Every structure is written in structure tokens, then in C-alpha cells.
């Protein structure tokens, strides 16, 4: 019986137009029980299993996410620590470099001052030596010129009479010597 | 040159002059030539230059001494210079003078004077030096202008210096 037939049926008939036939209810009820039972027997475990697996997968994903988060936080902490170490190492290296630069600068200044002092002392000594040498040379030259002048003056003074007198004096002195 | 070779040359010159019978004169001429040789750089360089042929050096000696010294003296000096021993000429001649003096049992007395001495002065000087040293002397007078005035006498190791030069040097050293 189709739906049109139902609508066309006479409501005055014994069977109510809205309610199904009793047998139909029984068959339908049994069929429904069978279908529901089959579903409960065969489909429900599959659904349960599916949802359990899904729940487990989601839980795993949540756990993995939590682990990843923890790992990320740990890595971030390590990075922050490393950054802190790098900063302190950088500061230490800068301080060492500054100290070395200061020491080098100090040594360089001291060496430069020493070298300048040595050069000044050497220059003073050279100047003094040159002055002394010049003085000595001048003295020697004056002595030489004085000697030449004296020789010439004496040669002009020592005339023949004086020469003869010197010779006679020598002979007399040697002769009286013994 | 070794002393032995200088002695050899001196002995040869001595024997030649002695054999010629002109030892005193030759000895005196050689002595004066040796002093001139020592004091004259140009003469010394010319007579000792090995690059100048021996004949030319001997010709220089001949032109210098020819007519002024005895032939024996000129020939002896020419022989030494020609043999390439000019550099040792003073030493050879000094040895010859010593040998000649020793032969006469005399000591060489070298006197340097700024001016030439007369014969009388030489005789009196020789007597005075002999009196002072107690030795018989062979007097050799060298005219040396560097003495300036007075005399310097050398007898063996004894030097009697009465020169103006030495007095002047003393004054200079004091100054």
C-alpha cells in the first residue's frame, strides 16, 4: 500500500488511517530490533573503536604538542642562557682586549719615551763630542799655526851671527862638560 | 833588506873605497849623500822607483854627483841604486861609515846643524865631543834646517841636544 492509497482510504474503515497495520507494526518492530541489534553488535564496536583511536590520536597529538612546547620552552631557555653567556663572553673578551690594548699602549708609550730619552741623550753626547772634537781640532790647528809662525819668526830672528853664537856656545858647553 | 845583505853591501863598498885609497873622502861623501837622500822625498822616490829603468836611475845619480863627488862615490851609489837597493842606501852607507870608523878605532859622531860649520868649528867641536865622551870620534856634520839653530850631536846612544828646535819643542809641550 502506497501513501496515495492511504490518503484516499476512507477514514471510516476499521483500521485507523494514521496507524499502520498491527502486523506491519510487529514486522516493523522486529525488523527494527534486528537492525538495531545488528547495528549494536556490529557497528557500535567499530564506532567505539574508531572514536577510541581518534581520542588516542588526539591525545597523542596533544601530548606531542605539550612535549614540543616543553622542548621549545627548554630550547628557548637554553638560547636565552646561551645569549646571556655570549653577552658575558663578549663583555669579557672586550674587557681583555681593552686591557691588552691599554697594556700595549702603556708599553708603547714607555718604550717611546725611553727611546726619545736615549736619542736625546745620544744627541746631547754627539753634540758635546762634536763640540769637544771641534775644540780639540781648533786647539791643534792653533798650535800648528803657532808652531809654523814661531818657526818663521825664529828663522828671521836667527841671523848668521846668532847661529854662530849658538854653535860656539854649544862647543863651549860640551867642551866644559866633563 | 836583511841586516846580512846590508852588511854585505856595506862591506863591499868599504873594500872598494879602501882599495881605491879614498876611503875617508868617499865615506864622507856617501854620508852626506845619505842624509840628502833621507831628507829629499823627490830624490828618494826617483832613485827607489822600480818602474824607472836602472840605467835612468844611475844617470840621475851621475848627473847629481858628476864633478861634485869622487868617481868612486858616484860609481858606488850608482851600483847600489842600479841593483834596486836604493831604499836601503842610507842603512848601507851608515854601516859603511861605522865599519870605516871601527877600522880606525873611531866612534861616529853625527852632528846636525842649521848652518854649515867651518873647519875650525868642526875641529873644536870634535875635540869638545871627544872630551865629553872620552872617545876618539869620526865627526860627520849634516846641515839640517829643521834644527833651526844650535847643534844636535849623536855619539852612539848618547844625544847632546843644544838645538833651538828642541828648546822650542819643550816650550810648546809646556804650553
Short mmCIF file of C-alpha atoms in Angstrom, two decimals:
data_model
loop_
_atom_site.label_atom_id
_atom_site.label_comp_id
_atom_site.label_asym_id
_atom_site.label_seq_id
_atom_site.Cartn_x
_atom_site.Cartn_y
_atom_site.Cartn_z
CA UNK A 1 0.00 0.00 0.00
CA UNK A 2 1.35 3.30 -1.01
CA UNK A 3 0.96 6.66 0.50
CA UNK A 4 -1.65 7.78 -2.06
CA UNK A 5 -3.78 4.84 -1.26
CA UNK A 6 -3.62 5.74 2.41
CA UNK A 7 -4.71 9.27 1.71
CA UNK A 8 -7.51 8.01 -0.46
CA UNK A 9 -8.76 5.48 2.07
CA UNK A 10 -11.88 6.02 3.94
CA UNK A 11 -11.33 7.17 7.50
CA UNK A 12 -14.50 5.30 8.45
CA UNK A 13 -12.93 1.97 7.83
CA UNK A 14 -11.99 -0.16 10.94
CA UNK A 15 -8.31 0.45 10.67
CA UNK A 16 -7.23 3.94 11.64
CA UNK A 17 -5.85 5.79 8.60
CA UNK A 18 -2.92 7.13 10.54
CA UNK A 19 -1.79 3.98 12.33
CA UNK A 20 -0.11 1.13 10.50
CA UNK A 21 -1.41 -2.28 10.40
CA UNK A 22 -0.73 -4.36 13.52
CA UNK A 23 1.22 -6.91 11.61
CA UNK A 24 3.10 -4.15 10.00
CA UNK A 25 3.98 -2.81 13.41
CA UNK A 26 5.10 -6.20 14.54
CA UNK A 27 7.18 -6.81 11.44
CA UNK A 28 8.48 -3.35 11.53
CA UNK A 29 9.24 -3.65 15.21
CA UNK A 30 11.03 -6.96 14.75
CA UNK A 31 12.93 -5.63 11.77
CA UNK A 32 13.86 -2.54 13.71
CA UNK A 33 15.03 -4.67 16.64
CA UNK A 34 17.03 -6.80 14.28
CA UNK A 35 18.58 -3.77 12.57
CA UNK A 36 19.29 -2.06 15.85
CA UNK A 37 20.66 -5.28 17.26
CA UNK A 38 22.84 -5.73 14.22
CA UNK A 39 23.95 -2.18 14.47
CA UNK A 40 24.65 -2.60 18.18
CA UNK A 41 26.53 -5.78 17.57
CA UNK A 42 28.50 -4.91 14.54
CA UNK A 43 28.61 -1.16 14.06
CA UNK A 44 28.80 0.07 17.61
CA UNK A 45 32.14 -1.60 18.45
CA UNK A 46 33.54 -0.21 15.24
CA UNK A 47 32.33 3.22 16.20
CA UNK A 48 33.71 2.81 19.69
CA UNK A 49 36.98 1.60 18.31
CA UNK A 50 37.11 4.44 15.81
CA UNK A 51 36.40 7.06 18.45
CA UNK A 52 38.83 5.46 20.88
CA UNK A 53 41.54 5.53 18.25
CA UNK A 54 40.65 9.06 17.39
CA UNK A 55 40.69 10.03 21.02
CA UNK A 56 44.02 8.30 21.45
CA UNK A 57 45.43 10.01 18.36
CA UNK A 58 44.20 13.37 19.54
CA UNK A 59 45.66 12.67 22.97
CA UNK A 60 48.95 11.70 21.37
CA UNK A 61 48.91 14.82 19.35
CA UNK A 62 48.14 16.81 22.46
CA UNK A 63 50.95 15.07 24.31
CA UNK A 64 53.31 15.62 21.42
CA UNK A 65 52.28 19.24 21.31
CA UNK A 66 52.87 19.51 25.04
CA UNK A 67 56.27 17.86 24.60
CA UNK A 68 57.08 20.11 21.71
CA UNK A 69 56.02 23.08 23.76
CA UNK A 70 58.16 21.94 26.67
CA UNK A 71 61.07 21.26 24.32
CA UNK A 72 60.62 24.63 22.69
CA UNK A 73 60.48 26.28 26.07
CA UNK A 74 63.63 24.39 27.11
CA UNK A 75 65.35 25.35 23.88
CA UNK A 76 64.25 28.92 24.34
CA UNK A 77 65.64 28.81 27.83
CA UNK A 78 68.91 27.39 26.57
CA UNK A 79 69.06 30.00 23.83
CA UNK A 80 68.36 32.71 26.37
CA UNK A 81 71.09 31.27 28.58
CA UNK A 82 73.43 30.97 25.63
CA UNK A 83 72.66 34.52 24.65
CA UNK A 84 73.44 35.54 28.17
CA UNK A 85 76.71 33.59 28.03
CA UNK A 86 77.58 35.13 24.69
CA UNK A 87 76.94 38.56 26.08
CA UNK A 88 79.09 37.89 29.11
CA UNK A 89 81.82 36.30 26.93
CA UNK A 90 81.64 39.26 24.62
CA UNK A 91 81.97 41.57 27.59
CA UNK A 92 84.89 39.52 28.93
CA UNK A 93 86.62 39.50 25.53
CA UNK A 94 86.07 43.22 25.18
CA UNK A 95 87.48 43.75 28.65
CA UNK A 96 90.51 41.56 27.84
CA UNK A 97 91.05 43.34 24.55
CA UNK A 98 90.77 46.69 26.28
CA UNK A 99 93.22 45.57 28.95
CA UNK A 100 95.67 44.32 26.35
CA UNK A 101 95.28 47.49 24.33
CA UNK A 102 95.87 49.56 27.46
CA UNK A 103 98.94 47.49 28.33
CA UNK A 104 100.29 47.78 24.78
CA UNK A 105 99.63 51.47 24.76
CA UNK A 106 101.32 51.86 28.11
CA UNK A 107 104.32 49.79 26.99
CA UNK A 108 104.49 51.64 23.70
CA UNK A 109 104.40 54.98 25.44
CA UNK A 110 107.05 53.88 27.92
CA UNK A 111 109.27 52.47 25.13
CA UNK A 112 108.75 55.58 23.05
CA UNK A 113 109.61 57.78 25.99
CA UNK A 114 112.70 55.67 26.66
CA UNK A 115 113.78 55.80 23.03
CA UNK A 116 113.20 59.52 22.88
CA UNK A 117 115.24 59.92 26.06
CA UNK A 118 118.02 57.75 24.61
CA UNK A 119 118.00 59.69 21.37
CA UNK A 120 118.12 62.96 23.25
CA UNK A 121 120.98 61.69 25.38
CA UNK A 122 122.83 60.43 22.30
CA UNK A 123 122.21 63.72 20.50
CA UNK A 124 123.50 65.60 23.54
CA UNK A 125 126.56 63.34 23.68
CA UNK A 126 127.15 63.74 19.93
CA UNK A 127 126.83 67.48 20.20
CA UNK A 128 129.18 67.53 23.17
CA UNK A 129 131.64 65.23 21.38
CA UNK A 130 131.44 67.32 18.22
CA UNK A 131 131.97 70.45 20.25
CA UNK A 132 134.91 68.86 22.06
CA UNK A 133 136.30 67.49 18.81
CA UNK A 134 135.91 70.86 17.18
CA UNK A 135 137.56 72.47 20.17
CA UNK A 136 140.41 69.93 20.07
CA UNK A 137 140.83 70.35 16.34
CA UNK A 138 140.79 74.10 16.74
CA UNK A 139 143.32 73.88 19.54
CA UNK A 140 145.52 71.58 17.46
CA UNK A 141 145.26 73.84 14.44
CA UNK A 142 146.07 76.87 16.56
CA UNK A 143 149.06 75.01 17.97
CA UNK A 144 150.21 74.01 14.49
CA UNK A 145 149.82 77.52 13.14
CA UNK A 146 151.55 78.91 16.20
CA UNK A 147 154.40 76.45 15.62
CA UNK A 148 154.72 77.45 11.97
CA UNK A 149 154.59 81.12 12.88
CA UNK A 150 157.15 80.62 15.62
CA UNK A 151 159.47 78.74 13.27
CA UNK A 152 159.24 81.52 10.71
CA UNK A 153 159.71 84.19 13.31
CA UNK A 154 162.71 82.37 14.73
CA UNK A 155 164.18 81.77 11.30
CA UNK A 156 164.03 85.51 10.64
CA UNK A 157 165.50 86.29 14.05
CA UNK A 158 168.26 83.70 13.85
CA UNK A 159 170.70 85.57 11.68
CA UNK A 160 174.15 84.30 10.90
CA UNK A 161 175.72 85.96 13.92
CA UNK A 162 173.19 84.37 16.22
CA UNK A 163 173.71 80.99 14.55
CA UNK A 164 177.44 81.25 15.06
CA UNK A 165 176.92 82.32 18.65
CA UNK A 166 174.69 79.29 19.28
CA UNK A 167 177.32 76.98 17.74
CA UNK A 168 180.10 78.50 19.81
CA UNK A 169 178.02 78.24 22.95
CA UNK A 170 177.34 74.57 22.22
CA UNK A 171 181.04 73.82 21.63
CA UNK A 172 181.98 75.65 24.80
CA UNK A 173 179.31 73.94 26.86
CA UNK A 174 180.15 70.44 25.56
CA UNK A 175 183.89 71.06 25.95
CA UNK A 176 183.39 72.10 29.57
CA UNK A 177 181.02 69.26 30.24
CA UNK A 178 183.37 66.63 31.55
CA UNK B 1 166.53 44.09 3.15
CA UNK B 2 168.05 41.83 5.77
CA UNK B 3 170.86 43.04 8.00
CA UNK B 4 173.17 40.44 6.50
CA UNK B 5 172.59 41.79 3.00
CA UNK B 6 173.05 45.40 4.18
CA UNK B 7 176.28 44.30 5.87
CA UNK B 8 177.33 42.60 2.65
CA UNK B 9 176.79 45.72 0.57
CA UNK B 10 178.48 47.92 3.20
CA UNK B 11 181.48 45.60 3.33
CA UNK B 12 181.74 45.58 -0.47
CA UNK B 13 181.60 49.38 -0.68
CA UNK B 14 184.13 49.64 2.13
CA UNK B 15 186.56 47.27 0.43
CA UNK B 16 186.27 49.09 -2.90
CA UNK B 17 186.83 52.53 -1.35
CA UNK B 18 189.64 51.15 0.80
CA UNK B 19 191.27 49.54 -2.22
CA UNK B 20 190.98 52.80 -4.15
CA UNK B 21 192.70 54.58 -1.29
CA UNK B 22 189.92 57.15 -1.00
CA UNK B 23 188.07 55.76 1.99
CA UNK B 24 187.93 58.94 4.08
CA UNK B 25 186.73 61.10 1.23
CA UNK B 26 184.30 58.52 -0.14
CA UNK B 27 182.94 57.79 3.30
CA UNK B 28 182.28 61.47 3.91
CA UNK B 29 180.64 61.96 0.53
CA UNK B 30 178.49 58.89 0.95
CA UNK B 31 177.41 60.03 4.40
CA UNK B 32 176.32 63.43 3.14
CA UNK B 33 174.54 61.87 0.17
CA UNK B 34 172.68 59.50 2.52
CA UNK B 35 171.41 62.43 4.59
CA UNK B 36 170.30 64.26 1.45
CA UNK B 37 168.61 61.08 0.26
CA UNK B 38 166.70 60.84 3.56
CA UNK B 39 165.56 64.46 3.55
CA UNK B 40 164.65 64.81 -0.11
CA UNK B 41 161.43 62.99 -0.99
CA UNK B 42 161.73 63.59 -4.74
CA UNK B 43 165.26 62.23 -4.88
CA UNK B 44 164.31 59.23 -2.77
CA UNK B 45 161.22 58.45 -4.83
CA UNK B 46 163.15 58.73 -8.08
CA UNK B 47 166.04 56.50 -7.04
CA UNK B 48 163.78 53.83 -5.49
CA UNK B 49 161.13 53.69 -8.24
CA UNK B 50 161.30 50.19 -9.71
CA UNK B 51 159.34 51.39 -12.76
CA UNK B 52 162.22 53.64 -13.79
CA UNK B 53 164.89 51.62 -15.63
CA UNK B 54 168.13 51.10 -13.69
CA UNK B 55 170.12 52.95 -16.36
CA UNK B 56 168.00 56.06 -15.92
CA UNK B 57 168.31 55.97 -12.15
CA UNK B 58 172.06 55.63 -12.48
CA UNK B 59 172.02 58.52 -14.95
CA UNK B 60 170.24 60.64 -12.33
CA UNK B 61 172.98 59.80 -9.81
CA UNK B 62 175.64 60.64 -12.38
CA UNK B 63 174.01 63.98 -13.19
CA UNK B 64 173.70 64.84 -9.48
CA UNK B 65 177.18 63.87 -8.35
CA UNK B 66 179.22 64.12 -11.54
CA UNK B 67 182.02 66.62 -10.94
CA UNK B 68 180.88 67.23 -7.35
CA UNK B 69 181.95 63.95 -5.77
CA UNK B 70 184.73 61.48 -6.45
CA UNK B 71 184.21 58.98 -9.24
CA UNK B 72 184.33 56.18 -6.71
CA UNK B 73 181.45 57.68 -4.71
CA UNK B 74 179.35 58.22 -7.82
CA UNK B 75 180.01 54.69 -9.06
CA UNK B 76 179.24 53.09 -5.69
CA UNK B 77 175.93 54.91 -5.32
CA UNK B 78 175.09 54.12 -8.94
CA UNK B 79 175.84 50.47 -8.31
CA UNK B 80 173.51 50.29 -5.26
CA UNK B 81 170.73 52.23 -7.00
CA UNK B 82 171.12 50.18 -10.18
CA UNK B 83 170.80 46.93 -8.27
CA UNK B 84 167.41 48.05 -6.93
CA UNK B 85 168.66 48.59 -3.36
CA UNK B 86 168.19 52.35 -3.33
CA UNK B 87 165.71 52.11 -0.48
CA UNK B 88 168.46 50.66 1.72
CA UNK B 89 171.10 53.15 0.68
CA UNK B 90 171.16 55.11 3.99
CA UNK B 91 171.41 51.91 6.04
CA UNK B 92 174.20 50.57 3.81
CA UNK B 93 176.13 53.83 3.99
CA UNK B 94 175.67 54.09 7.77
CA UNK B 95 177.10 50.57 8.09
CA UNK B 96 179.98 51.54 5.85
CA UNK B 97 180.69 54.63 7.98
CA UNK B 98 180.59 52.51 11.13
CA UNK B 99 182.92 49.98 9.55
CA UNK B 100 185.30 52.70 8.41
CA UNK B 101 185.27 54.31 11.85
CA UNK B 102 185.81 50.97 13.56
CA UNK B 103 188.74 50.28 11.28
CA UNK B 104 190.27 53.49 12.54
CA UNK B 105 189.09 52.74 16.09
CA UNK B 106 186.85 55.78 15.98
CA UNK B 107 183.24 56.31 17.07
CA UNK B 108 180.90 58.05 14.63
CA UNK B 109 179.70 61.41 15.91
CA UNK B 110 176.82 62.75 13.85
CA UNK B 111 176.25 66.44 14.28
CA UNK B 112 173.23 68.24 12.84
CA UNK B 113 173.43 71.95 12.34
CA UNK B 114 171.16 74.55 10.77
CA UNK B 115 174.14 76.11 9.03
CA UNK B 116 177.42 74.75 7.75
CA UNK B 117 180.34 74.59 10.21
CA UNK B 118 183.75 75.94 9.40
CA UNK B 119 186.75 73.65 9.54
CA UNK B 120 187.85 75.33 12.73
CA UNK B 121 184.45 74.87 14.33
CA UNK B 122 184.42 71.22 13.28
CA UNK B 123 187.86 70.69 14.82
CA UNK B 124 186.92 72.36 18.09
CA UNK B 125 183.57 70.57 18.18
CA UNK B 126 185.27 67.22 17.58
CA UNK B 127 187.69 67.93 20.39
CA UNK B 128 184.91 69.03 22.71
CA UNK B 129 182.82 65.91 21.97
CA UNK B 130 185.86 63.68 22.41
CA UNK B 131 186.49 65.35 25.72
CA UNK B 132 182.86 64.92 26.75
CA UNK B 133 182.54 61.28 25.69
CA UNK B 134 186.06 60.09 26.25
CA UNK B 135 186.14 58.57 22.75
CA UNK B 136 188.06 59.21 19.58
CA UNK B 137 185.49 60.42 17.08
CA UNK B 138 184.81 60.40 13.38
CA UNK B 139 182.83 63.64 13.05
CA UNK B 140 180.07 63.79 10.48
CA UNK B 141 178.31 67.11 10.08
CA UNK B 142 174.86 67.25 8.48
CA UNK B 143 173.26 70.56 7.55
CA UNK B 144 169.65 70.25 8.65
CA UNK B 145 167.48 73.41 8.53
CA UNK B 146 164.86 71.77 10.76
CA UNK B 147 167.27 72.21 13.65
CA UNK B 148 166.64 75.98 13.30
CA UNK B 149 169.73 76.91 15.33
CA UNK B 150 172.42 75.37 17.52
CA UNK B 151 173.61 71.78 17.21
CA UNK B 152 172.47 68.21 17.90
CA UNK B 153 175.29 65.72 18.41
CA UNK B 154 174.76 61.95 18.46
CA UNK B 155 177.56 59.66 19.60
CA UNK B 156 176.43 56.08 19.78
CA UNK B 157 173.43 56.09 22.07
CA UNK B 158 174.28 59.49 23.56
CA UNK B 159 172.43 62.55 22.24
CA UNK B 160 173.56 66.05 23.18
CA UNK B 161 170.82 68.38 22.05
CA UNK B 162 171.57 72.10 22.04
CA UNK B 163 169.23 72.99 19.21
CA UNK B 164 166.70 75.77 19.08
CA UNK B 165 164.27 73.17 17.76
CA UNK B 166 164.39 71.12 20.96
CA UNK B 167 164.02 74.22 23.14
CA UNK B 168 161.07 75.31 21.05
CA UNK B 169 159.51 71.86 21.33
CA UNK B 170 159.97 71.99 25.10
CA UNK B 171 158.21 75.33 25.26
CA UNK B 172 155.40 74.02 23.06
CA UNK B 173 154.93 70.94 25.21
CA UNK B 174 154.81 73.06 28.34
CA UNK B 175 152.20 75.29 26.75
#
